[in-house]
CSV table of C-alpha atoms and ligand atoms in Angstrom, one decimal:
chain,number,residue,atom,x,y,z
F,1,MET,CA,-16.3,13.5,33.1
F,2,TYR,CA,-14.4,11.0,35.1
F,3,VAL,CA,-13.7,11.4,38.8
F,4,ILE,CA,-10.7,9.5,40.1
F,5,HIS,CA,-9.6,9.2,43.8
F,6,GLY,CA,-5.9,8.4,43.2
F,7,GLY,CA,-2.8,7.7,45.1
F,8,ASN,CA,-3.4,4.0,45.8
F,9,THR,CA,-1.4,1.1,44.4
F,10,ILE,CA,-2.7,-0.9,41.5
F,11,GLU,CA,-4.0,-4.4,42.3
F,12,GLY,CA,-5.9,-6.5,39.8
F,13,LYS,CA,-6.4,-8.3,36.5
F,14,VAL,CA,-7.9,-7.2,33.1
F,15,ARG,CA,-8.5,-9.1,29.9
F,16,VAL,CA,-8.0,-6.3,27.3
F,17,GLN,CA,-10.5,-5.6,24.6
F,18,GLY,CA,-9.9,-6.3,20.9
F,19,ALA,CA,-7.4,-4.1,19.1
F,20,LYS,CA,-8.9,-0.9,17.7
F,21,ASN,CA,-6.1,-0.3,15.1
F,22,THR,CA,-6.3,-3.9,14.0
F,23,VAL,CA,-10.0,-4.1,13.5
F,24,LEU,CA,-10.4,-0.8,11.6
F,25,PRO,CA,-8.4,-1.8,8.5
F,26,ILE,CA,-10.1,-5.2,8.6
F,27,LEU,CA,-13.5,-3.5,8.4
F,28,ALA,CA,-12.3,-1.6,5.3
F,29,ALA,CA,-10.9,-4.9,3.8
F,30,ALA,CA,-14.5,-6.4,4.2
F,31,LEU,CA,-15.4,-4.3,1.1
F,32,LEU,CA,-13.0,-6.5,-1.0
F,33,LEU,CA,-14.6,-9.8,-0.1
F,34,SER,CA,-17.3,-11.5,-2.2
F,35,GLU,CA,-18.9,-12.9,0.9
F,36,PRO,CA,-19.7,-11.7,4.5
F,37,VAL,CA,-17.0,-11.9,7.1
F,38,THR,CA,-17.5,-12.6,10.9
F,39,LEU,CA,-15.3,-11.0,13.4
F,40,LYS,CA,-14.9,-12.3,17.0
F,41,GLY,CA,-13.8,-10.0,19.8
F,42,CYS,CA,-14.3,-6.7,18.0
F,43,PRO,CA,-14.2,-3.8,20.6
F,44,ARG,CA,-17.4,-1.9,21.0
F,45,ILE,CA,-15.9,1.6,20.5
F,46,SER,CA,-17.1,4.6,18.6
F,47,ASP,CA,-14.5,4.4,15.9
F,48,VAL,CA,-15.8,0.9,15.0
F,49,TYR,CA,-19.4,2.2,14.9
F,50,THR,CA,-18.4,5.0,12.6
F,51,MET,CA,-16.7,2.6,10.2
F,52,LEU,CA,-19.8,0.4,10.2
F,53,ALA,CA,-22.0,3.4,9.5
F,54,LEU,CA,-19.8,4.3,6.5
F,55,ILE,CA,-20.0,0.7,5.3
F,56,GLU,CA,-23.8,0.9,5.5
F,57,GLN,CA,-23.8,4.2,3.6
F,58,LEU,CA,-21.7,2.6,0.8
F,59,GLY,CA,-24.4,-0.1,0.5
F,60,GLY,CA,-23.0,-2.8,2.8
F,61,ALA,CA,-24.7,-4.3,5.9
F,62,TRP,CA,-23.6,-5.5,9.4
F,63,SER,CA,-25.1,-7.1,12.5
F,64,TRP,CA,-23.6,-7.6,15.9
F,65,ARG,CA,-24.8,-10.3,18.2
F,66,GLY,CA,-22.8,-10.7,21.4
F,67,GLU,CA,-19.1,-11.5,20.5
F,68,ILE,CA,-19.8,-11.9,16.8
F,69,LEU,CA,-19.9,-9.0,14.3
F,70,THR,CA,-20.9,-9.9,10.8
F,71,VAL,CA,-20.0,-7.5,8.0
F,72,ASP,CA,-21.3,-7.9,4.5
F,73,GLY,CA,-19.7,-5.8,1.9
F,74,THR,CA,-21.1,-7.6,-1.1
F,75,GLY,CA,-23.9,-5.1,-1.7
F,76,ILE,CA,-21.6,-2.1,-2.1
F,77,LYS,CA,-22.6,0.0,-5.0
F,78,ASN,CA,-21.5,3.4,-4.0
F,79,TRP,CA,-17.9,4.5,-4.3
F,80,GLU,CA,-18.2,7.9,-2.6
F,81,VAL,CA,-17.3,8.0,1.0
F,82,ASP,CA,-19.5,10.3,3.1
F,83,GLY,CA,-17.5,13.4,4.1
F,84,LEU,CA,-19.1,14.2,7.5
F,85,LEU,CA,-18.9,10.7,8.9
F,86,ALA,CA,-15.4,10.2,7.5
F,87,GLN,CA,-14.3,13.2,9.5
F,88,GLU,CA,-15.3,11.3,12.7
F,89,CYS,CA,-12.7,8.6,12.2
F,90,ARG,CA,-9.4,8.9,10.5
F,91,ALA,CA,-9.2,5.3,9.6
F,92,SER,CA,-12.0,6.0,7.1
F,93,ILE,CA,-9.1,6.9,4.7
F,94,LEU,CA,-8.6,3.1,4.4
F,95,PHE,CA,-11.8,3.0,2.3
F,96,MET,CA,-9.7,4.7,-0.4
F,97,GLY,CA,-7.5,1.6,-0.8
F,98,ALA,CA,-10.5,-0.8,-0.3
F,99,LEU,CA,-12.7,1.0,-2.9
F,100,LEU,CA,-9.9,1.3,-5.3
F,101,GLY,CA,-9.3,-2.4,-5.0
F,102,ARG,CA,-13.0,-3.2,-5.4
F,103,GLU,CA,-14.6,-0.5,-7.6
F,104,LYS,CA,-11.4,0.8,-9.3
F,105,LYS,CA,-12.5,4.2,-8.3
F,106,VAL,CA,-13.2,6.2,-5.1
F,107,ARG,CA,-14.2,9.7,-4.1
F,108,ILE,CA,-13.3,10.4,-0.5
F,109,HIS,CA,-13.3,13.5,1.7
F,110,ARG,CA,-9.7,14.5,2.7
F,111,PRO,CA,-9.4,13.2,6.3
F,112,GLY,CA,-8.9,16.2,8.6
F,113,GLY,CA,-5.8,16.6,10.7
F,114,CYS,CA,-6.4,16.1,14.4
F,115,ALA,CA,-5.0,17.3,17.7
F,116,ILE,CA,-1.7,15.4,17.3
F,117,GLY,CA,-0.8,16.6,13.8
F,118,LYS,CA,-1.7,17.5,10.3
F,119,ARG,CA,-1.6,13.9,9.2
F,120,PRO,CA,-1.2,14.3,5.5
F,121,ILE,CA,-1.8,11.4,3.0
F,122,ASN,CA,0.9,12.3,0.5
F,123,ILE,CA,2.6,8.9,0.8
F,124,HIS,CA,-0.8,7.1,0.2
F,125,VAL,CA,-1.3,9.2,-2.9
F,126,GLU,CA,2.3,8.8,-4.2
F,127,GLY,CA,2.0,5.1,-4.0
F,128,MET,CA,-1.3,4.9,-5.9
F,129,LYS,CA,0.1,7.2,-8.6
F,130,GLN,CA,3.2,5.1,-8.8
F,131,LEU,CA,1.0,2.2,-9.6
F,132,GLY,CA,-0.8,4.0,-12.3
F,133,ALA,CA,-3.9,5.4,-10.5
F,134,LYS,CA,-5.2,8.8,-11.6
F,135,VAL,CA,-5.6,11.1,-8.6
F,136,ARG,CA,-7.4,14.4,-8.7
F,137,GLU,CA,-7.1,16.4,-5.5
F,138,GLU,CA,-9.7,19.1,-4.8
F,139,GLU,CA,-10.0,21.3,-1.8
F,140,ASP,CA,-11.9,18.8,0.3
F,141,PHE,CA,-12.2,15.7,-1.8
F,142,ILE,CA,-9.9,13.3,-3.5
F,143,HIS,CA,-10.9,11.4,-6.6
F,144,VAL,CA,-8.9,8.3,-7.5
F,145,SER,CA,-9.5,6.2,-10.6
F,146,GLY,CA,-7.7,2.9,-10.8
F,147,GLU,CA,-8.7,1.8,-14.3
F,148,ARG,CA,-5.1,2.0,-15.4
F,149,MET,CA,-3.5,0.7,-12.2
F,150,GLN,CA,-0.9,-1.9,-12.8
F,151,SER,CA,1.2,-4.0,-10.5
F,152,GLY,CA,4.7,-2.6,-9.9
F,153,THR,CA,7.1,-1.4,-7.2
F,154,PHE,CA,6.8,1.4,-4.7
F,155,HIS,CA,9.4,2.6,-2.1
F,156,MET,CA,7.8,4.4,0.8
F,157,LYS,CA,9.8,7.3,2.0
F,158,PHE,CA,8.5,6.8,5.5
F,159,PRO,CA,6.9,3.5,6.9
F,160,SER,CA,3.4,5.0,7.2
F,161,VAL,CA,1.0,2.5,8.8
F,162,GLY,CA,-2.0,3.9,6.9
F,163,ALA,CA,-0.3,4.2,3.6
F,164,THR,CA,1.0,0.6,3.9
F,165,GLN,CA,-2.5,-0.7,4.6
F,166,ASN,CA,-4.1,1.4,1.9
F,167,LEU,CA,-1.6,0.2,-0.7
F,168,ILE,CA,-2.1,-3.4,0.3
F,169,LEU,CA,-5.9,-3.0,0.1
F,170,SER,CA,-5.6,-1.5,-3.4
F,171,CYS,CA,-3.3,-4.2,-4.7
F,172,VAL,CA,-4.6,-7.5,-3.3
F,173,LYS,CA,-6.9,-8.0,-6.4
F,174,LEU,CA,-4.6,-6.2,-8.9
F,175,PRO,CA,-3.3,-8.6,-11.5
F,176,GLY,CA,0.5,-9.3,-11.3
F,177,ILE,CA,3.1,-8.9,-8.5
F,178,THR,CA,3.4,-5.6,-6.6
F,179,LYS,CA,6.3,-4.9,-4.2
F,180,LEU,CA,6.0,-2.4,-1.4
F,181,TYR,CA,9.4,-1.4,0.1
F,182,ASN,CA,9.9,0.2,3.5
F,183,GLY,CA,6.4,-0.5,4.5
F,184,ALA,CA,5.2,-0.2,8.2
F,185,ARG,CA,6.0,-3.3,10.4
F,186,GLU,CA,3.3,-2.5,13.0
F,187,PRO,CA,1.2,-5.5,14.3
F,188,GLU,CA,-1.8,-3.8,12.6
F,189,VAL,CA,-0.2,-4.4,9.2
F,190,VAL,CA,0.8,-7.9,10.1
F,191,TYR,CA,-2.8,-8.8,11.2
F,192,LEU,CA,-4.3,-7.2,8.0
F,193,CYS,CA,-2.0,-9.4,5.9
F,194,ASP,CA,-2.9,-12.4,8.0
F,195,PHE,CA,-6.6,-11.7,7.6
F,196,LEU,CA,-6.4,-11.1,3.9
F,197,ARG,CA,-4.3,-14.4,3.4
F,198,LYS,CA,-7.0,-16.3,5.2
F,199,CYS,CA,-9.5,-14.8,2.7
F,200,GLY,CA,-7.3,-16.1,-0.2
F,201,ALA,CA,-5.0,-13.2,-0.8
F,202,LYS,CA,-1.4,-13.9,-1.9
F,203,ILE,CA,0.8,-11.7,0.4
F,204,GLN,CA,4.2,-12.3,2.0
F,205,GLY,CA,7.0,-10.3,3.5
F,206,GLU,CA,5.1,-8.3,6.2
F,207,ARG,CA,7.5,-7.2,9.0
F,208,THR,CA,10.3,-7.2,6.4
F,209,ASP,CA,11.6,-4.4,4.2
F,210,CYS,CA,9.5,-5.7,1.2
F,211,ILE,CA,5.9,-6.8,1.2
F,212,VAL,CA,5.1,-8.8,-2.0
F,213,ILE,CA,1.5,-9.0,-3.2
F,214,GLN,CA,0.3,-11.2,-6.0
F,215,GLY,CA,-3.2,-10.1,-7.2
F,216,VAL,CA,-6.0,-12.7,-6.9
F,217,LYS,CA,-9.4,-12.5,-8.6
F,218,ARG,CA,-11.6,-13.3,-5.6
F,219,LEU,CA,-11.5,-13.1,-1.8
F,220,LYS,CA,-13.8,-15.3,0.2
F,221,GLY,CA,-15.4,-14.5,3.6
F,222,VAL,CA,-13.9,-16.0,6.8
F,223,SER,CA,-14.3,-15.9,10.5
F,224,TYR,CA,-11.5,-14.0,12.2
F,225,GLU,CA,-10.6,-13.3,15.9
F,226,ILE,CA,-9.4,-9.8,16.7
F,227,PRO,CA,-6.3,-9.9,18.9
F,228,GLY,CA,-5.9,-7.9,22.1
F,229,ASP,CA,-5.2,-4.2,22.0
F,230,ARG,CA,-1.5,-3.6,22.6
F,231,ILE,CA,-2.0,0.1,23.5
F,232,VAL,CA,-4.8,-0.5,25.9
F,233,GLY,CA,-2.8,-3.3,27.6
F,234,GLY,CA,0.3,-1.1,27.6
F,235,THR,CA,-1.6,1.8,29.1
F,236,TYR,CA,-2.7,-0.4,32.1
F,237,LEU,CA,0.8,-1.8,32.6
F,238,THR,CA,2.2,1.7,32.6
F,239,MET,CA,-0.4,2.8,35.1
F,240,ALA,CA,0.7,-0.1,37.4
F,241,ALA,CA,4.4,1.0,36.9
F,242,ALA,CA,3.6,4.6,37.8
F,243,SER,CA,1.3,3.8,40.8
F,244,GLY,CA,3.2,0.8,42.2
F,245,GLY,CA,1.5,-2.6,43.0
F,246,SER,CA,0.7,-5.2,40.4
F,247,ALA,CA,-1.4,-5.7,37.3
F,248,GLN,CA,-2.1,-8.8,35.3
F,249,ILE,CA,-3.0,-8.0,31.7
F,250,GLU,CA,-4.5,-10.9,29.6
F,251,HIS,CA,-5.2,-11.3,25.9
F,252,VAL,CA,-2.2,-9.3,24.8
F,253,GLN,CA,0.5,-10.6,22.4
F,254,LEU,CA,3.9,-10.1,24.1
F,255,TRP,CA,5.8,-9.6,20.8
F,256,GLU,CA,3.7,-6.4,20.3
F,257,ILE,CA,4.7,-4.7,23.5
F,258,GLU,CA,8.4,-5.8,24.0
F,259,SER,CA,9.7,-2.3,23.7
F,260,LEU,CA,7.4,-1.1,26.5
F,261,LEU,CA,8.2,-4.1,28.7
F,262,PHE,CA,11.9,-3.5,28.2
F,263,LEU,CA,11.5,0.1,29.2
F,264,LEU,CA,9.4,-0.5,32.3
F,265,GLU,CA,11.9,-3.1,33.4
F,266,ARG,CA,14.7,-0.6,33.0
F,267,MET,CA,12.7,1.8,35.2
F,268,GLY,CA,12.6,-0.8,38.0
F,269,CYS,CA,9.5,-2.9,37.4
F,270,SER,CA,9.4,-6.7,37.5
F,271,ILE,CA,7.7,-8.3,34.5
F,272,TYR,CA,6.4,-11.9,34.5
F,273,ARG,CA,5.5,-13.3,31.1
F,274,ASN,CA,3.5,-16.3,29.8
F,275,GLN,CA,1.9,-17.1,26.4
F,276,LYS,CA,-0.8,-14.5,26.3
F,277,SER,CA,-0.6,-12.5,29.6
F,278,VAL,CA,1.9,-10.4,31.5
F,279,ILE,CA,2.2,-9.4,35.1
F,280,LEU,CA,3.9,-6.2,36.0
F,281,TYR,CA,4.9,-5.7,39.7
F,282,ARG,CA,6.6,-2.7,41.3
F,283,ASN,CA,7.1,-2.3,45.0
F,284,PRO,CA,5.8,1.1,45.9
F,285,LYS,CA,8.7,1.6,48.2
F,286,ASN,CA,11.2,1.4,45.3
F,287,ARG,CA,10.6,4.6,43.3
F,288,LEU,CA,10.7,4.3,39.5
F,289,LYS,CA,14.0,5.1,37.8
F,290,SER,CA,14.2,7.8,35.1
F,291,VAL,CA,15.1,7.1,31.5
F,292,GLU,CA,17.9,9.3,30.1
F,293,GLN,CA,16.6,9.5,26.5
F,294,LEU,CA,13.7,7.8,24.8
F,295,TYR,CA,12.6,8.2,21.2
F,296,THR,CA,9.2,7.2,19.7
F,297,GLN,CA,9.8,5.2,16.5
F,298,PRO,CA,8.1,3.0,14.0
F,299,PHE,CA,7.6,-0.6,15.1
F,300,PRO,CA,9.4,-2.3,16.7
F,301,GLY,CA,10.6,0.9,18.4
F,302,PHE,CA,8.8,2.5,21.3
F,303,PRO,CA,5.3,3.4,20.0
F,304,THR,CA,4.1,7.0,19.8
F,305,ASP,CA,0.7,5.9,21.1
F,306,MET,CA,2.3,5.0,24.4
F,307,GLN,CA,4.3,8.3,24.8
F,308,SER,CA,1.7,10.3,26.7
F,309,GLN,CA,1.0,7.4,29.2
F,310,TRP,CA,4.8,6.8,29.7
F,311,MET,CA,5.2,10.5,30.4
F,312,VAL,CA,3.1,10.1,33.6
F,313,ALA,CA,5.4,7.4,34.8
F,314,ALA,CA,8.5,9.5,34.1
F,315,ALA,CA,6.8,12.5,35.9
F,316,VAL,CA,7.0,10.6,39.2
F,317,ALA,CA,10.3,8.7,38.6
F,318,ARG,CA,13.5,9.6,40.4
F,319,GLY,CA,15.7,11.8,38.2
F,320,LYS,CA,15.5,13.5,34.8
F,321,SER,CA,14.0,11.8,31.8
F,322,LYS,CA,13.8,12.9,28.2
F,323,VAL,CA,11.5,11.8,25.4
F,324,CYS,CA,11.8,12.8,21.8
F,325,GLU,CA,8.5,12.5,19.8
F,326,LYS,CA,9.7,11.6,16.3
F,327,ILE,CA,6.4,10.5,14.8
F,328,PHE,CA,3.8,13.3,15.3
F,329,GLU,CA,4.4,17.0,15.4
F,330,ASN,CA,2.0,17.9,18.2
F,331,ARG,CA,1.9,15.1,20.8
F,332,PHE,CA,2.9,16.9,24.0
F,333,GLN,CA,-0.5,18.3,24.8
F,334,ILE,CA,-0.7,16.6,28.2
F,335,VAL,CA,2.4,18.6,29.4
F,336,ALA,CA,0.2,21.5,30.5
F,337,PRO,CA,-2.3,19.5,32.5
F,338,LEU,CA,0.4,17.4,34.0
F,339,LYS,CA,2.1,20.6,35.2
F,340,GLN,CA,-1.1,21.7,36.7
F,341,MET,CA,-1.0,18.4,38.7
F,342,GLY,CA,2.5,19.3,39.9
F,343,ALA,CA,4.7,17.6,37.3
F,344,ASN,CA,8.0,19.3,36.3
F,345,ILE,CA,8.2,19.2,32.5
F,346,HIS,CA,9.4,21.5,29.8
F,347,VAL,CA,9.3,21.1,26.1
F,348,GLU,CA,12.1,22.1,23.6
F,349,GLN,CA,11.0,21.5,20.0
F,350,ASP,CA,10.3,17.7,19.7
F,351,THR,CA,11.7,16.8,23.1
F,352,ALA,CA,10.1,16.9,26.6
F,353,ILE,CA,12.4,17.1,29.6
F,354,ILE,CA,10.8,15.6,32.7
F,355,GLU,CA,12.2,16.1,36.2
F,356,GLY,CA,10.6,13.5,38.4
F,357,VAL,CA,8.6,14.7,41.4
F,358,GLU,CA,7.6,12.7,44.5
F,359,ASN,CA,3.9,13.1,43.9
F,360,LEU,CA,1.3,14.5,41.6
F,361,SER,CA,-1.8,16.2,43.0
F,362,GLY,CA,-5.3,15.8,41.7
F,363,CYS,CA,-7.1,18.6,39.9
F,364,GLU,CA,-9.5,19.2,37.0
F,365,VAL,CA,-7.9,18.5,33.6
F,366,TRP,CA,-9.0,18.3,29.9
F,367,GLY,CA,-7.8,15.6,27.4
F,368,LYS,CA,-7.5,16.7,23.8
F,369,ASP,CA,-6.9,13.4,22.0
F,370,LEU,CA,-7.5,9.7,22.7
F,371,ARG,CA,-4.1,8.7,24.2
F,372,GLY,CA,-3.6,12.1,25.9
F,373,ALA,CA,-7.0,11.7,27.7
F,374,CYS,CA,-6.1,8.2,28.7
F,375,ALA,CA,-2.8,9.4,30.1
F,376,LEU,CA,-4.6,11.9,32.2
F,377,MET,CA,-6.8,9.1,33.6
F,378,VAL,CA,-3.5,7.3,34.5
F,379,ALA,CA,-2.2,10.5,36.1
F,380,GLY,CA,-5.5,10.7,38.1
F,381,ALA,CA,-4.9,7.1,39.4
F,382,VAL,CA,-1.3,8.1,40.4
F,383,ALA,CA,-2.0,11.5,41.9
F,384,LYS,CA,-2.9,12.1,45.6
F,385,GLY,CA,-6.4,13.4,46.0
F,386,THR,CA,-9.2,13.7,43.4
F,387,THR,CA,-8.8,14.3,39.7
F,388,LEU,CA,-11.5,15.3,37.3
F,389,VAL,CA,-10.8,14.2,33.7
F,390,HIS,CA,-12.7,15.7,30.7
F,391,GLY,CA,-12.5,14.0,27.3
F,392,GLN,CA,-14.9,11.1,27.3
F,393,LYS,CA,-15.6,11.5,23.6
F,394,TYR,CA,-11.9,10.9,22.9
F,395,ILE,CA,-11.7,7.9,25.3
F,396,ASP,CA,-14.8,6.3,23.9
F,397,ARG,CA,-13.1,6.2,20.5
F,398,GLY,CA,-10.6,3.7,21.8
F,399,HIS,CA,-11.8,2.2,25.0
F,400,GLU,CA,-14.9,0.0,25.4
F,401,ASP,CA,-15.2,0.8,29.1
F,402,ILE,CA,-12.2,2.4,30.8
F,403,VAL,CA,-14.1,2.7,34.1
F,404,ARG,CA,-14.8,-1.1,34.2
F,405,ASP,CA,-11.1,-1.8,33.5
F,406,PHE,CA,-9.7,0.8,36.0
F,407,LYS,CA,-12.0,-0.7,38.7
F,408,LEU,CA,-10.7,-4.2,37.9
F,409,LEU,CA,-7.2,-2.8,38.5
F,410,GLY,CA,-8.3,-1.4,41.9
F,411,VAL,CA,-8.6,2.3,40.9
F,412,LYS,CA,-11.4,4.3,42.6
F,413,VAL,CA,-13.1,5.9,39.6
F,414,GLN,CA,-16.6,6.9,38.5
F,415,GLN,CA,-18.1,8.6,35.5
F,416,THR,CA,-20.4,11.6,35.9
F,417,LYS,CA,-22.8,13.1,33.3
T,1,EPZ,C1,-1.8,4.9,12.7
T,1,EPZ,O1,-2.0,6.2,12.2
T,1,EPZ,C2,-2.6,4.8,14.0
T,1,EPZ,N1,-4.0,4.9,13.7
T,1,EPZ,C3,-2.1,5.8,15.0
T,1,EPZ,O2,-2.9,5.6,16.2
T,1,EPZ,C4,-0.6,5.6,15.3
T,1,EPZ,O3,-0.2,6.7,16.1
T,1,EPZ,C5,0.1,5.7,13.9
T,1,EPZ,O4,-0.4,4.7,13.0
T,1,EPZ,C6,1.6,5.5,14.1
T,1,EPZ,O5,1.8,4.2,14.7
T,1,EPZ,C7,-4.7,3.8,13.2
T,1,EPZ,O6,-4.1,2.7,13.1
T,1,EPZ,C8,-6.1,4.0,13.0
T,1,EPZ,P1,1.2,7.0,10.0
T,1,EPZ,P2,-1.5,6.6,10.7
T,1,EPZ,O7,0.6,7.1,8.6
T,1,EPZ,O8,-1.7,5.4,9.8
T,1,EPZ,C9,3.2,11.0,8.6
T,1,EPZ,C10,-4.3,6.1,17.9
T,1,EPZ,O9,-4.3,6.8,19.0
T,1,EPZ,N2,2.6,10.7,7.3
T,1,EPZ,O10,2.2,5.9,10.3
T,1,EPZ,O11,-2.2,7.9,10.4
T,1,EPZ,C11,2.1,11.4,9.6
T,1,EPZ,O12,1.8,12.8,9.5
T,1,EPZ,C12,-3.8,6.6,16.6
T,1,EPZ,O13,-4.8,5.0,17.9
T,1,EPZ,C13,2.9,11.6,6.2
T,1,EPZ,O14,3.7,12.5,6.3
T,1,EPZ,O15,0.0,6.9,11.0
T,1,EPZ,C14,2.8,11.1,10.9
T,1,EPZ,O16,3.6,12.2,11.3
T,1,EPZ,C15,-3.1,8.0,16.8
T,1,EPZ,N3,2.3,11.3,5.0
T,1,EPZ,C16,3.6,9.9,10.6
T,1,EPZ,O17,3.8,9.9,9.2
T,1,EPZ,C17,1.5,10.2,4.8
T,1,EPZ,O18,1.0,10.0,3.7
T,1,EPZ,C18,3.0,8.5,11.0
T,1,EPZ,O19,1.8,8.4,10.3
T,1,EPZ,C19,1.2,9.4,5.9
T,1,EPZ,C20,1.8,9.7,7.2
């Protein structure tokens, strides 16, 4: 549990950790390489350790010394992904594409839904079938055999991040030219393509409406630096916006968070940019302005992973805000705890209507998913009084050390057993 004594302005500087959602697909891609890969700046978070445990179970190996994580997928013999471990981390679904690309077959436990939604994988499966894979779906497991896979064309009906990554992984060594239309444009797809190209893959068109992949026989091992985590950085900037004061966030790529920066400026914050860092300042005397209507959208739209954190800022802004969650079907779980803290929010289908209040008051709250639990931490920093936040196991999935970072930003926080 975290104990936060809130109500003070933010003052400080943080260099954000490596990006969770960038490193997870790269760990799956390590299975496609014929040599070990070394990753610099990989975040020490539980989702990464789960993926490493799965790589080990498949026959791979890894070692982590200081900043350098070495992953060796060359010894992979197994093509069945462990069900129990896979349930721990949804990104394990990316082993489907990686093992299809490497072994031409895979047996994987259907990834469970989670607090924010059912999270089906129909688009992943449709794409593989479209390219000739044979898919047998059982109750809990999915068998895919790629013996007959051929290069071709696939139009995604929704730009799913995971489906785009899985299809790229299954095609980088598939002879011929494959075209993926309407793929996701998230930075996590861009970095996966960048990583694979450095390993010798022939991929182009990421961030456009058509990703073109020409299969290659062999992918070599490389050294790769993991970029900063756009959602961790965005969470801290949003906390400074909500609390007032100033935060300097380093090791973040500005192109990845422009939609958030634009929104926070509209709400009355001052933003100062340079190459790889951003400073947000808000005079606590000038209350945040509300946002009439916000939608979460695929990149480059406002990211769903920032929606809960932004709701805290809207909760103390002047006036009425509305946010429509267009990506996941159940991502308003922090409304109830925020109301316990004095927020005035009500939900109508996929829209939350937020009437800003002067202050939130600390109390005991429970997070139910990673970004929701982080948003409650932000609410604790904003609220007058003391807030107890439960949900460490969710926060550990995505944050190396949220207490360290919050303290660097001037928040009075401690963790109790
Ligand atoms: C990735 O999840 C991220 N996870 C999520 O971050 C992020 O919220 C999401 O992309 C959207 O940006 C990782 O990168 C590990 P999707 P993913 O496939 O790939 C529906 C976090 O907190 N859909 O783009 O699962 C799906 O149900 C996590 O770090 C289908 O219907 O996202 C959802 O409503 C949370 N069929 C929407 O699309 C499919 O086959 C977006 O899903 C696939 C997806």
